[in-house]
Every structure is written in structure tokens, then in C-alpha cells.
mmCIF file of C-alpha atoms and ligand atoms in Angstrom:
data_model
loop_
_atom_site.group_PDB
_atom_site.id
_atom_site.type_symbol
_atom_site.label_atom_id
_atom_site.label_comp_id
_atom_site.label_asym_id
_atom_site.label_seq_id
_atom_site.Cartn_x
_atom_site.Cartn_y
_atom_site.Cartn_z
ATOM 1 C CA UNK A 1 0.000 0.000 0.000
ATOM 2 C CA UNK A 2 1.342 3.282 -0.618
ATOM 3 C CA UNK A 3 1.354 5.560 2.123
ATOM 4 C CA UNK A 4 -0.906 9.189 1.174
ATOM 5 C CA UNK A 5 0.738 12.093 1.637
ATOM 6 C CA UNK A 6 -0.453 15.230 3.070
ATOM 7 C CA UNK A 7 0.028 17.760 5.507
ATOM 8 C CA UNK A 8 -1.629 19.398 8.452
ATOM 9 C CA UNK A 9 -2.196 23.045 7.369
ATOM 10 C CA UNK A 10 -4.289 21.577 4.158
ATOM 11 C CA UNK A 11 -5.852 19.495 5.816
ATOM 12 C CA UNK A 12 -6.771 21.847 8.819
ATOM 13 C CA UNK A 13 -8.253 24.238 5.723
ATOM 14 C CA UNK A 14 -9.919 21.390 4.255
ATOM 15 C CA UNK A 15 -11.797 21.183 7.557
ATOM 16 C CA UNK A 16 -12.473 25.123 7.924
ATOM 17 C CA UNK A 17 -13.984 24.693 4.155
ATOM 18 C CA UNK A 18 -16.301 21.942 5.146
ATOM 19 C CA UNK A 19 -18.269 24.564 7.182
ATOM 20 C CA UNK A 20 -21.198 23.537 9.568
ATOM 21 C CA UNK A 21 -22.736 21.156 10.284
ATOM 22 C CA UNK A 22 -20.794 18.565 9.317
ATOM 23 C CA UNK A 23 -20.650 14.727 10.918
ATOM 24 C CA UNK A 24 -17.801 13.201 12.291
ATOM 25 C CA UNK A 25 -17.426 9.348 12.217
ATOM 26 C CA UNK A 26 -16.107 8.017 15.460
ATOM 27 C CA UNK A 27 -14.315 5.298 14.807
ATOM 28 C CA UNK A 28 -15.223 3.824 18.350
ATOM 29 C CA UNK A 29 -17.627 1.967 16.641
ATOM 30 C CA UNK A 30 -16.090 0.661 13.506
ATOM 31 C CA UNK A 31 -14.292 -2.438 12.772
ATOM 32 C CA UNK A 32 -10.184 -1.673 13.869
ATOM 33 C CA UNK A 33 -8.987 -5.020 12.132
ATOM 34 C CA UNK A 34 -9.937 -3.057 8.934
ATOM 35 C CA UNK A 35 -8.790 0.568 9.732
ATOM 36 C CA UNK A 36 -7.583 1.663 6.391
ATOM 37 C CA UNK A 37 -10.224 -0.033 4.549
ATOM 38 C CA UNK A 38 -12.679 2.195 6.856
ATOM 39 C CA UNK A 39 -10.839 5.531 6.256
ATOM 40 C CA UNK A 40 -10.722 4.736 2.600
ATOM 41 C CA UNK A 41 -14.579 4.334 2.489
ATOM 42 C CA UNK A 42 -15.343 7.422 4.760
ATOM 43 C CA UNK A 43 -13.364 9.289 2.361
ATOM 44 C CA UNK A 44 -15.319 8.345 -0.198
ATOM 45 C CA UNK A 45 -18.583 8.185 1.795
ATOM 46 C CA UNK A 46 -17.490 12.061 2.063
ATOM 47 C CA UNK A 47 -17.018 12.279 5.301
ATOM 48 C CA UNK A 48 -14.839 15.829 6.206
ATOM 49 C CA UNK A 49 -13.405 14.651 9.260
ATOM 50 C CA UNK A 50 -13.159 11.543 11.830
ATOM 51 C CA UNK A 51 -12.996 11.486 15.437
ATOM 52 C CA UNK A 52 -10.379 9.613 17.648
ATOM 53 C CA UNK A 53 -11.337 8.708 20.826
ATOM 54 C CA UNK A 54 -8.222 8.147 22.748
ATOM 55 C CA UNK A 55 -8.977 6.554 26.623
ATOM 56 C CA UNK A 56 -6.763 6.019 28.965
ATOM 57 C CA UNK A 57 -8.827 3.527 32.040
ATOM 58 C CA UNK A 58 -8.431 6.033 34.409
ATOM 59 C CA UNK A 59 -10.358 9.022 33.382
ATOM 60 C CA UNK A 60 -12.920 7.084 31.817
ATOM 61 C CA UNK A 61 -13.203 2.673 32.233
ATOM 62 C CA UNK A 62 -12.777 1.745 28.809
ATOM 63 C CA UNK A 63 -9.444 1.648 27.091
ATOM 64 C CA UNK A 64 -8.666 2.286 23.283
ATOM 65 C CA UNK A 65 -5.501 3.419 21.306
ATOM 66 C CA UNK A 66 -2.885 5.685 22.118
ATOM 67 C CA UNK A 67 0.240 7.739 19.449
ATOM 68 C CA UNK A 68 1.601 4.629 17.738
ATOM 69 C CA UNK A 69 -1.900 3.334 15.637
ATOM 70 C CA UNK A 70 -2.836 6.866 15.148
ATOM 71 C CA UNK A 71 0.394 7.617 13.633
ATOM 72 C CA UNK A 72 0.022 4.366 11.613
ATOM 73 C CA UNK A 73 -3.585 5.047 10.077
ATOM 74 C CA UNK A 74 -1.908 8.708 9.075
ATOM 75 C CA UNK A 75 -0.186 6.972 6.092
ATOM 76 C CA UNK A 76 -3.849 5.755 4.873
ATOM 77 C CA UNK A 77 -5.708 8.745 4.760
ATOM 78 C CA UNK A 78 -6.154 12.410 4.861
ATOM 79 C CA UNK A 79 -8.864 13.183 6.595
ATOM 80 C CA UNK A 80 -8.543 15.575 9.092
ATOM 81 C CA UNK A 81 -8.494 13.483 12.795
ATOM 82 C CA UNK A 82 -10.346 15.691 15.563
ATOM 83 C CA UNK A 83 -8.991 13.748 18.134
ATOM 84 C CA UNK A 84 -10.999 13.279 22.055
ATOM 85 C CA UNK A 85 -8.100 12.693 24.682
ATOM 86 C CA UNK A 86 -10.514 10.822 27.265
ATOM 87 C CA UNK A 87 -7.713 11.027 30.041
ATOM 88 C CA UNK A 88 -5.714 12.058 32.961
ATOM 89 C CA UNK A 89 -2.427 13.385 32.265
ATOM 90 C CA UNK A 90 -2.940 14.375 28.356
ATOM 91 C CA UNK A 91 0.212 16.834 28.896
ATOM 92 C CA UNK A 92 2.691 14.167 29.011
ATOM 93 C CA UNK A 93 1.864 12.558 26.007
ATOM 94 C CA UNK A 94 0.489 15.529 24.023
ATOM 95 C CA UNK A 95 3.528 15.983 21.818
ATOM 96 C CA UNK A 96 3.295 12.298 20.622
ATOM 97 C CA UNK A 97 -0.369 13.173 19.454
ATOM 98 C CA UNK A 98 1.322 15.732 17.517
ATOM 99 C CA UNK A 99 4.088 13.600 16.029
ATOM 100 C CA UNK A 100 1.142 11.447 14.975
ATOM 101 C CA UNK A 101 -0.656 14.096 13.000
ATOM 102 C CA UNK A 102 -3.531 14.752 14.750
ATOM 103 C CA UNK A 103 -5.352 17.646 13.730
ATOM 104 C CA UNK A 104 -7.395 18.826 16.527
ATOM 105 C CA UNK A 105 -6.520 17.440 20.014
ATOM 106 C CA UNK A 106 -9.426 18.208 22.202
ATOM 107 C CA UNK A 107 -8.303 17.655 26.103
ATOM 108 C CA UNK A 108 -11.045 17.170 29.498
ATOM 109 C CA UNK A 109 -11.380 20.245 31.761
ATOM 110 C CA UNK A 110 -11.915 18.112 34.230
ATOM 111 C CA UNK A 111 -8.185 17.181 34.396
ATOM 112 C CA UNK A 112 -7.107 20.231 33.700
ATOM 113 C CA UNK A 113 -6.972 23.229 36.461
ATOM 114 C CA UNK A 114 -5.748 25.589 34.289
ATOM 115 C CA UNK A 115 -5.731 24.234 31.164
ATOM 116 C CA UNK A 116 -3.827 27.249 29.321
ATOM 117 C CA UNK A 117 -0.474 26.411 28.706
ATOM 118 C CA UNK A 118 -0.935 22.887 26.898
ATOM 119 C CA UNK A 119 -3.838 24.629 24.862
ATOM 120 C CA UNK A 120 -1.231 27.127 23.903
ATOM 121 C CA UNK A 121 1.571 24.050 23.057
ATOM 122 C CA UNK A 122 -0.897 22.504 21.051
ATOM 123 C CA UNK A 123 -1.467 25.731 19.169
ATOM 124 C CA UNK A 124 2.070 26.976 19.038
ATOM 125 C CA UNK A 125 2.840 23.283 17.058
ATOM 126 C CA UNK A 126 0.030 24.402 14.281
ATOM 127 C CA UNK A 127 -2.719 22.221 15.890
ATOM 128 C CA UNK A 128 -6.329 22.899 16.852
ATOM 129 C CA UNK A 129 -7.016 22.515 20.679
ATOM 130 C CA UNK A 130 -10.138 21.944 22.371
ATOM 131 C CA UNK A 131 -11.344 22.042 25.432
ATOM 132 C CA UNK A 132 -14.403 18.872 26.195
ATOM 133 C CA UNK A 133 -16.976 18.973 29.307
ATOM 134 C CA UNK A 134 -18.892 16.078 30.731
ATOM 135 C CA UNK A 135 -22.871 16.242 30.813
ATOM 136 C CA UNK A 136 -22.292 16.938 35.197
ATOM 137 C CA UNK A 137 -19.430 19.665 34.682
ATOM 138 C CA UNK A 138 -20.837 23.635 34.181
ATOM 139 C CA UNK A 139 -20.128 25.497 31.391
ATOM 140 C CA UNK A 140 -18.486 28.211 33.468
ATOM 141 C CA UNK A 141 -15.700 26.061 33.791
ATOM 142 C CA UNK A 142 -14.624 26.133 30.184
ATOM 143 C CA UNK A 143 -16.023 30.187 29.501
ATOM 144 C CA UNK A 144 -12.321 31.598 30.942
ATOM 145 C CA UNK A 145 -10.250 30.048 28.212
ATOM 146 C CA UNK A 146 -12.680 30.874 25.285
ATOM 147 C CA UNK A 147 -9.995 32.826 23.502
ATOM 148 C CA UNK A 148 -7.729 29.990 23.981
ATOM 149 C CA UNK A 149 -9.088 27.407 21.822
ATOM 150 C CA UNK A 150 -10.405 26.481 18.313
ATOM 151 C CA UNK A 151 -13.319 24.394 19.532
ATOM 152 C CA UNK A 152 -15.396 23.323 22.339
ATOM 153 C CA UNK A 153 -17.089 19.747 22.675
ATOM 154 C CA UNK A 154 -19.774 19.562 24.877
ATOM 155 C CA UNK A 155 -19.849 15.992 25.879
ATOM 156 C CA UNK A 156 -24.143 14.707 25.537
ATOM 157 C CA UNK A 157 -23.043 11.412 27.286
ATOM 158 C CA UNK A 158 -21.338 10.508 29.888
ATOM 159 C CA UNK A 159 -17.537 9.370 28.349
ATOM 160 C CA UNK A 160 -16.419 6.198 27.907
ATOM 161 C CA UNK A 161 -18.685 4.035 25.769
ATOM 162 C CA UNK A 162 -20.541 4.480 22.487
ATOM 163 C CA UNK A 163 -23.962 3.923 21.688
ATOM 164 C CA UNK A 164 -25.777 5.497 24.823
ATOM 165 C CA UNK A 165 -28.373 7.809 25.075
ATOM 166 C CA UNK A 166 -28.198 11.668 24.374
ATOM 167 C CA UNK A 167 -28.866 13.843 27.261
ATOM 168 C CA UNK A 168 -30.826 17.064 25.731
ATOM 169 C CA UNK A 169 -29.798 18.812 29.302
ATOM 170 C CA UNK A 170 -26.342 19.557 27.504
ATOM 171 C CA UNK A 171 -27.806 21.798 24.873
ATOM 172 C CA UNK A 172 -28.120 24.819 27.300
ATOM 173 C CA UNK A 173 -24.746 24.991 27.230
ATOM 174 C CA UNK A 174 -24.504 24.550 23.460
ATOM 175 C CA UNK A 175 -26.459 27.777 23.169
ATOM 176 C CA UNK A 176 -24.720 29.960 26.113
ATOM 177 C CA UNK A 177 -21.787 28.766 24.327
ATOM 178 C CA UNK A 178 -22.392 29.765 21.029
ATOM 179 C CA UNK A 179 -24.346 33.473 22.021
ATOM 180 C CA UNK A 180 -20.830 33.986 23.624
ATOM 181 C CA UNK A 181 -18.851 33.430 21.039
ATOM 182 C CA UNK A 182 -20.787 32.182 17.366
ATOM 183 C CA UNK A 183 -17.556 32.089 15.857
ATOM 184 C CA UNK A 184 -15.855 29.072 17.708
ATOM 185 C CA UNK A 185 -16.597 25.773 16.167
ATOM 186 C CA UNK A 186 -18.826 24.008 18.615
ATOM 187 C CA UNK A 187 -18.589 19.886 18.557
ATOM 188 C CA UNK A 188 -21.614 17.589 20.313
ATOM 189 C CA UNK A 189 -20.242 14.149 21.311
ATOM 190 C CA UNK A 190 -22.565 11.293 22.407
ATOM 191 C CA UNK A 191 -25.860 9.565 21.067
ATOM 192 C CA UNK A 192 -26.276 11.706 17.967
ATOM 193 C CA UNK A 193 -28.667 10.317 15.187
ATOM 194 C CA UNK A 194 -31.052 11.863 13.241
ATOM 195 C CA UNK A 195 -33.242 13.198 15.411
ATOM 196 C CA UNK A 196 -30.612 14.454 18.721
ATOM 197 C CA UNK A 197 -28.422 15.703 15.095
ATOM 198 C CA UNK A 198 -31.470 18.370 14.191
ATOM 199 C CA UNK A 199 -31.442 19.482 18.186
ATOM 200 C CA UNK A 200 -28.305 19.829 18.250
ATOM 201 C CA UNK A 201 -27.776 21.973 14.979
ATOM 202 C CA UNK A 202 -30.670 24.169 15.918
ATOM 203 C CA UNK A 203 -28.695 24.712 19.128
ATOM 204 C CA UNK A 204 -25.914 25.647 17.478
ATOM 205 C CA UNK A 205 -23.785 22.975 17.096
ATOM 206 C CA UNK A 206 -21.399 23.174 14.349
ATOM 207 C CA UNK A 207 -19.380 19.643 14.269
ATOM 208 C CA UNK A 208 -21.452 16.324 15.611
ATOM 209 C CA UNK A 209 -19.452 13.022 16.271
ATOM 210 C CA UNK A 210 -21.183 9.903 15.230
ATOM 211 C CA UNK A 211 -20.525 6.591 15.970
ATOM 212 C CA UNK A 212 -22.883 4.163 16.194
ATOM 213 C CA UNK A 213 -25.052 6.195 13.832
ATOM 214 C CA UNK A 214 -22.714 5.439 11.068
ATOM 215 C CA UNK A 215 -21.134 2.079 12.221
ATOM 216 C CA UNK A 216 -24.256 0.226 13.918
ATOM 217 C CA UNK A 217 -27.092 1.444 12.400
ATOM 218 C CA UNK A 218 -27.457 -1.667 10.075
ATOM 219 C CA UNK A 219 -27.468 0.550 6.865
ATOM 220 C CA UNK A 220 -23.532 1.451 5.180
ATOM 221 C CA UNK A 221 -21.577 4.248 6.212
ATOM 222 C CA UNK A 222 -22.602 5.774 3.472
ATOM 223 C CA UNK A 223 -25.985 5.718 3.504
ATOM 224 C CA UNK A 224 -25.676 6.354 7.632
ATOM 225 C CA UNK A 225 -24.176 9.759 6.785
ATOM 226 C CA UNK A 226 -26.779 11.000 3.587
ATOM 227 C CA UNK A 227 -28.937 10.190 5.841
ATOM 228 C CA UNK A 228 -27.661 12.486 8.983
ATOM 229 C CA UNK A 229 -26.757 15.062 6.817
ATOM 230 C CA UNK A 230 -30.367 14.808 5.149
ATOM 231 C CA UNK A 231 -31.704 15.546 8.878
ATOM 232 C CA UNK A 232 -29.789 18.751 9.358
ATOM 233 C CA UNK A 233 -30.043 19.914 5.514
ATOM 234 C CA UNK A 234 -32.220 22.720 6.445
ATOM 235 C CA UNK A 235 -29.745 24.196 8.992
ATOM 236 C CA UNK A 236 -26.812 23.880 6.121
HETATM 237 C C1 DX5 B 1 -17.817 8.357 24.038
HETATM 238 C C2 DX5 B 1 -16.996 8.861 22.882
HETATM 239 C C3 DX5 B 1 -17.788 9.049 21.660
HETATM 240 C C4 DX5 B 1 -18.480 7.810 21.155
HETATM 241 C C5 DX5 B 1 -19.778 8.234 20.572
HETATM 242 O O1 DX5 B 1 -17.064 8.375 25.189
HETATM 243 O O2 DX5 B 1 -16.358 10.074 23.203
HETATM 244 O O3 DX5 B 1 -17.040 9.690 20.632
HETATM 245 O O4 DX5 B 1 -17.765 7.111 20.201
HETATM 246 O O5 DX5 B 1 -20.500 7.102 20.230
HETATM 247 P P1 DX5 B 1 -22.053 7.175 19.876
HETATM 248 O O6 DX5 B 1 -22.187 8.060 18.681
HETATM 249 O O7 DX5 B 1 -22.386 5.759 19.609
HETATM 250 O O8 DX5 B 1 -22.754 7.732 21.079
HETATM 251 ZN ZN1 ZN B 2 -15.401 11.270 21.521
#
């Protein structure tokens, strides 16, 4: 197989160009014995973007991936990765993230008292950052550092686990966010299908993660994603 070439800048502005909304497969859900096949077909399934949901079994009680596979399925695609560090210390192994080619790397408040200088490393080495919040943690705990990243996701479910149920509670701060500051790209992470996707857009969200939507929903990928971007066409 040869390895696909591209770089982070273009393929940071290929996500800017996307615009909102726009679905993000998490790839949670999908089959990891086939990863490149997967990214090849979500490319042409035109997806914009996938998520990475990177846990750690202390923050959250699931494990996943860390640096190494990311940096392996980098050579198969070039989709932009908008990548969820579900875990403690994300500081220590944020510059291997980076050596992976992540594109966005979106760390937990919760972990984080002040959160500002590895926001401002991850910006200083031309990547996104991103600041997430659980369904129990305020939004007041993410407004101080509004200036200080390129996204917000406001987590709808409690972290961990795919394919449970939205909580609707979590689109207050969706709005408050997004009256604040309608420039920031706002990200929804948890449950989303058709029906949470058009509450969520109407609340303002700009980038929704999907992963059982578009893995589990016993249609293809392909048809999974027409048919969430079909539910949100009126907001496009
Ligand atoms: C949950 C993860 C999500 C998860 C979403 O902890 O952060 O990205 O994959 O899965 P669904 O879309 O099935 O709720
Ligand atoms: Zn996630």
C-alpha cells in the first residue's frame, strides 16, 4: 500500500472549508482489524473529518488506542483526525499526538486546572485545541479560556462508551456557548442520530461526532451519513 501524503495546514483548511454542520465518524464503533479499509470508504462516503477517541482507564473505564496506531492510520488517509483525549495526564503525552498528526486534540477540563499552557503548546505546534466537558461539569468552567481554543465539545453522554443515550440537558450549554462566542466551532459528542443531530444543529452545534449512527445502524456508512446530513439539511 502506498502511504498518502499530506500535511496538516491543508488538511486543517480542508476542515475550515467543510463549514457547519458537518458529521464526524467516530471510529469507536467501527471495525479496527480493517482501519484503512474504513478511512478509505469514509473518504469516499465524504465524510470531512473523523474522530479519535483516545482513553486512557483512568479518566474514563474503557481503554482504546494511544500515538503509535494513530500515527500508523496517518499513512492511509487524509482526513482531518479531531482527536478526544478521554484522560488524565494528556500533557505528558500531548507531543506524541502531535508527532502522529492529529489535527485537533481536544483535552477534558476536568483534568485540567488551568488548562492554558498545553492549549497554547498545542497551538504553538500548528494544531487545533479543544477544550471537552462532561454532561455533570458547568459550562463556566470552560467560559475563561474561550480565547484559547479552536473548539469546544460539549460531551451529551457521559464518556467512555458508544452507543448510549443523548442527554438534551447539555444543549443549554450549546447555546450559552455559542451566544458567547458564534464564531468558535462548537462539537456535540454522544448519542447523535437523526433526530438528537437536528437538536443539536438548531442549538448551534457546528461539528457532531457519530458513531454508532454510522457504524451500527445496520445501513452502510454511506448511507448512515446521507442520511444524517439529510436531517440537518435545512440548517446547512
Ligand atoms: C464516548 C466517545 C464518543 C463515542 C460516541 O465516550 O467520546 O465519541 O464514540 O458514540 P455514539 O455516537 O455511539 O454515542
Ligand atoms: Zn469522543
Amino acid at each position: 500500500m502506498t502511504a498518502i501524503q499530506s500535511d496538516r495546514p491543508t488538511r486543517l483548511k480542508a476542515l475550515k472549508a467543510a463549514g457547519s454542520p458537518i458529521f464526524a465518524p467516530s471510529l469507536l464503533a467501527c471495525d479496527f482489524a480493517r482501519m484503512a479499509d474504513v478511512l478509505r470508504g469514509l473518504k469516499e462516503d465524504g465524510a470531512k473529518a473523523v474522530h479519535l477517541d483516545v482513553m486512557d482507564g483512568h479518566f474514563v473505564p474503557n481503554f482504546t488506542y494511544g500515538a503509535p496506531l494513530i500515527a500508523d492510520w496517518r499513512k492511509t488517509t487524509d482526513l482531518p483526525f479531531d482527536t478526544h483525549l478521554m484522560m488524565d495526564n494528556p500533557g505528558r503525552y500531548i507531543d506524541d499526538f502531535i508527532g502522529a498528526g492529529c489535527d485537533t486534540l481536544i483535552v477534558h477540563i476536568e483534568v485540567l486546572p488551568d488548562p492554558r499552557e498545553l492549549l497554547r503548546h498545542i497551538r504553538s505546534c500548528g494544531v487545533e485545541a479543544g477544550l471537552s466537558l462532561n454532561p455533570g461539569t458547568p459550562v463556566e468552567s470552560v467560559l475563561p479560556y474561550l480565547d484559547d481554543v479552536d473548539c469546544i465539545l460539549v460531551m451529551s453522554v457521559q464518556p467512555g462508551f458508544g452507543g448510549q443515550s443523548f442527554q438534551p440537558s447539555v444543549l443549554d450549554k450549546v447555546r450559552q456557548i455559542k451566544a458567547l462566542r458564534p464564531d468558535l466551532r462548537l462539537c456535540i459528542d454522544g448519542g447523535i442520530k437523526s433526530s438528537t443531530a437536528r437538536d443539536a444543529v438548531a442549538a448551534g452545534c457546528d461539528l457532531l461526532v457519530a458513531g454508532s449512527a454510522v457504524f451500527q445502524s445496520g445501513v452502510s456508512p454511506r448511507e448512515a451519513l446521507a442520511s444524517l446530513a439529510a436531517s440537518v439539511a435545512s440548517h446547512s
